[in-house]
Amino acid sequence: MPDTTADSPELRQAADSLAGRFPGAVLSSAVEKGELAVRLRKEDLAAVLFFLKDEMGFNALDDIIVLDNIRSSGDGGKRFTVLYQLYRFPGFVRLRLAVDVGENEALDSAVPVYRSVDWAEREAFDMFGVRFEGHPGLRRIYMPDEFEGHPLRKDFPLGGRDGGI
């Protein structure tokens, strides 16, 4: 599929609105597989999420996904990419936000905008160590509190530490 928004007026409107409202925040945007994919600066995440929900009608945040970029982090890139999958109903318009965050950095929590992301942010924290500023209860949900490390990071030993979890 070509990386243009010519085939979807709704995606063109969303891309143009974001670029106009947040000119320094949008690092790139393209249509991929029927959804608008936007890469943002992490400092603008909360403002963009509020705008997308309140003014653009993206009323559902389905999930967040964390990618561990351990190989590119040595080249000056950020360790993690966090993907936010948003939908606008009715009409089923999809938008994916990508935000890069360093290992010792934090993202603003999306919970004040989309309550449904509460557990997904806790999972990202528990499994990858990504922190979310302003989250109402950021703590482990799968691993015991005394567990050291984050098991879905690419540098976590496959057999666990000390022969087990």
CSV table of C-alpha atoms in Angstrom, one decimal:
chain,number,residue,atom,x,y,z
A,1,MET,CA,0.0,0.0,0.0
A,2,PRO,CA,1.4,3.4,-0.9
A,3,ASP,CA,2.4,5.7,1.9
A,4,THR,CA,-0.2,8.4,1.0
A,5,THR,CA,-3.4,9.5,2.6
A,6,ALA,CA,-5.1,10.2,-0.8
A,7,ASP,CA,-7.3,7.1,-0.5
A,8,SER,CA,-8.7,8.0,2.9
A,9,PRO,CA,-10.1,11.5,3.6
A,10,GLU,CA,-10.5,10.6,7.3
A,11,LEU,CA,-6.8,9.7,7.6
A,12,ARG,CA,-5.8,12.8,5.6
A,13,GLN,CA,-7.9,14.9,8.0
A,14,ALA,CA,-6.3,13.3,11.1
A,15,ALA,CA,-2.7,13.7,9.6
A,16,ASP,CA,-3.3,17.3,8.6
A,17,SER,CA,-4.9,18.2,11.9
A,18,LEU,CA,-2.0,16.7,13.9
A,19,ALA,CA,0.6,18.4,11.8
A,20,GLY,CA,-1.1,21.7,12.0
A,21,ARG,CA,-1.8,21.6,15.7
A,22,PHE,CA,1.5,20.0,16.8
A,23,PRO,CA,4.1,21.0,14.1
A,24,GLY,CA,7.2,20.1,16.2
A,25,ALA,CA,5.7,17.0,17.8
A,26,VAL,CA,5.0,15.0,14.7
A,27,LEU,CA,8.3,13.4,13.5
A,28,SER,CA,6.7,11.4,10.7
A,29,SER,CA,3.4,10.1,9.5
A,30,ALA,CA,2.3,7.5,6.8
A,31,VAL,CA,-0.6,5.3,6.0
A,32,GLU,CA,0.3,1.7,6.5
A,33,LYS,CA,-2.2,-1.2,6.1
A,34,GLY,CA,-5.3,1.1,6.3
A,35,GLU,CA,-4.2,3.0,9.4
A,36,LEU,CA,-2.4,6.2,10.0
A,37,ALA,CA,1.0,5.6,11.7
A,38,VAL,CA,2.4,8.7,13.5
A,39,ARG,CA,5.8,9.0,15.2
A,40,LEU,CA,5.8,11.6,18.0
A,41,ARG,CA,8.2,13.3,20.3
A,42,LYS,CA,7.7,11.9,23.8
A,43,GLU,CA,7.2,15.3,25.4
A,44,ASP,CA,4.0,15.9,23.4
A,45,LEU,CA,2.3,12.5,24.0
A,46,ALA,CA,-0.2,13.7,26.6
A,47,ALA,CA,-1.3,16.8,24.6
A,48,VAL,CA,-1.6,14.8,21.4
A,49,LEU,CA,-3.7,12.1,23.1
A,50,PHE,CA,-6.1,14.6,24.6
A,51,PHE,CA,-6.4,16.3,21.2
A,52,LEU,CA,-7.1,13.0,19.4
A,53,LYS,CA,-9.8,12.0,21.9
A,54,ASP,CA,-11.5,15.4,22.5
A,55,GLU,CA,-11.2,17.1,19.1
A,56,MET,CA,-10.6,14.3,16.6
A,57,GLY,CA,-13.0,11.7,18.1
A,58,PHE,CA,-10.6,8.9,18.7
A,59,ASN,CA,-12.7,7.5,21.5
A,60,ALA,CA,-11.0,4.1,22.1
A,61,LEU,CA,-7.4,3.1,23.0
A,62,ASP,CA,-7.3,-0.6,22.3
A,63,ASP,CA,-3.8,-1.4,23.6
A,64,ILE,CA,-0.2,-0.4,23.9
A,65,ILE,CA,2.7,-2.4,22.6
A,66,VAL,CA,6.4,-2.1,23.7
A,67,LEU,CA,9.2,-2.8,21.3
A,68,ASP,CA,12.7,-3.4,22.7
A,69,ASN,CA,15.2,-1.7,20.4
A,70,ILE,CA,18.3,-2.9,22.2
A,71,ARG,CA,20.4,-3.2,19.0
A,72,SER,CA,19.7,0.4,17.9
A,73,SER,CA,20.0,1.9,21.4
A,74,GLY,CA,23.8,1.5,21.1
A,75,ASP,CA,23.7,3.7,18.0
A,76,GLY,CA,22.2,6.6,19.9
A,77,GLY,CA,18.6,5.5,19.4
A,78,LYS,CA,16.1,5.1,22.3
A,79,ARG,CA,15.8,1.7,24.0
A,80,PHE,CA,12.1,1.3,23.6
A,81,THR,CA,9.3,2.2,21.2
A,82,VAL,CA,5.8,2.4,22.7
A,83,LEU,CA,2.9,2.0,20.3
A,84,TYR,CA,-0.6,3.3,21.1
A,85,GLN,CA,-3.4,1.8,19.0
A,86,LEU,CA,-6.3,4.2,18.8
A,87,TYR,CA,-9.7,3.8,17.1
A,88,ARG,CA,-12.6,6.2,16.2
A,89,PHE,CA,-16.0,4.7,16.3
A,90,PRO,CA,-18.3,4.8,14.4
A,91,GLY,CA,-16.4,4.4,11.2
A,92,PHE,CA,-13.5,2.3,12.5
A,93,VAL,CA,-10.7,4.7,11.7
A,94,ARG,CA,-7.4,3.4,13.1
A,95,LEU,CA,-4.4,5.4,14.2
A,96,ARG,CA,-1.1,4.1,15.6
A,97,LEU,CA,1.1,6.5,17.6
A,98,ALA,CA,4.8,5.5,18.1
A,99,VAL,CA,6.9,7.2,20.8
A,100,ASP,CA,10.5,6.4,21.5
A,101,VAL,CA,11.7,6.4,25.1
A,102,GLY,CA,15.1,5.8,26.7
A,103,GLU,CA,15.8,3.1,29.3
A,104,ASN,CA,15.9,5.6,32.2
A,105,GLU,CA,13.2,7.9,30.9
A,106,ALA,CA,9.4,8.0,31.5
A,107,LEU,CA,6.4,8.7,29.4
A,108,ASP,CA,3.3,10.6,30.5
A,109,SER,CA,0.6,8.1,31.5
A,110,ALA,CA,-2.3,7.9,29.1
A,111,VAL,CA,-4.7,6.9,32.0
A,112,PRO,CA,-6.0,10.5,32.5
A,113,VAL,CA,-7.1,10.4,28.8
A,114,TYR,CA,-8.1,6.7,28.3
A,115,ARG,CA,-8.9,4.8,31.5
A,116,SER,CA,-8.7,1.5,29.6
A,117,VAL,CA,-4.9,1.7,29.3
A,118,ASP,CA,-4.4,1.3,33.1
A,119,TRP,CA,-3.4,-2.4,33.0
A,120,ALA,CA,-1.5,-2.1,29.7
A,121,GLU,CA,0.8,0.5,31.2
A,122,ARG,CA,1.3,-1.7,34.3
A,123,GLU,CA,2.1,-4.7,32.0
A,124,ALA,CA,4.6,-2.5,30.1
A,125,PHE,CA,6.2,-1.5,33.3
A,126,ASP,CA,6.4,-5.0,34.7
A,127,MET,CA,7.6,-6.8,31.6
A,128,PHE,CA,9.9,-4.1,30.1
A,129,GLY,CA,10.5,-1.5,32.8
A,130,VAL,CA,8.9,1.4,30.9
A,131,ARG,CA,7.8,3.9,33.5
A,132,PHE,CA,4.7,6.1,33.1
A,133,GLU,CA,4.6,9.4,35.0
A,134,GLY,CA,1.2,10.1,36.6
A,135,HIS,CA,0.0,6.5,36.5
A,136,PRO,CA,-2.4,6.0,39.5
A,137,GLY,CA,-0.9,2.7,40.6
A,138,LEU,CA,2.2,1.7,38.7
A,139,ARG,CA,3.3,-1.7,40.1
A,140,ARG,CA,4.0,-5.2,39.0
A,141,ILE,CA,1.0,-7.3,37.9
A,142,TYR,CA,2.7,-10.6,36.8
A,143,MET,CA,6.0,-10.9,38.6
A,144,PRO,CA,6.4,-10.9,42.4
A,145,ASP,CA,7.3,-7.5,43.9
A,146,GLU,CA,10.8,-8.8,44.9
A,147,PHE,CA,11.6,-9.9,41.4
A,148,GLU,CA,14.6,-8.1,39.8
A,149,GLY,CA,14.5,-7.3,36.2
A,150,HIS,CA,12.0,-7.3,33.4
A,151,PRO,CA,11.5,-10.6,31.6
A,152,LEU,CA,10.5,-9.4,28.1
A,153,ARG,CA,13.6,-7.3,27.6
A,154,LYS,CA,15.8,-8.8,24.9
A,155,ASP,CA,18.8,-8.8,27.3
A,156,PHE,CA,17.0,-10.9,30.0
A,157,PRO,CA,18.5,-14.4,30.2
A,158,LEU,CA,16.3,-17.0,28.5
A,159,GLY,CA,16.6,-19.4,31.4
A,160,GLY,CA,15.9,-16.7,34.0
A,161,ARG,CA,18.3,-15.6,36.6
A,162,ASP,CA,20.0,-18.2,39.0
A,163,GLY,CA,18.4,-21.1,37.1
A,164,GLY,CA,14.8,-19.9,37.3
A,165,ILE,CA,12.5,-17.0,37.9
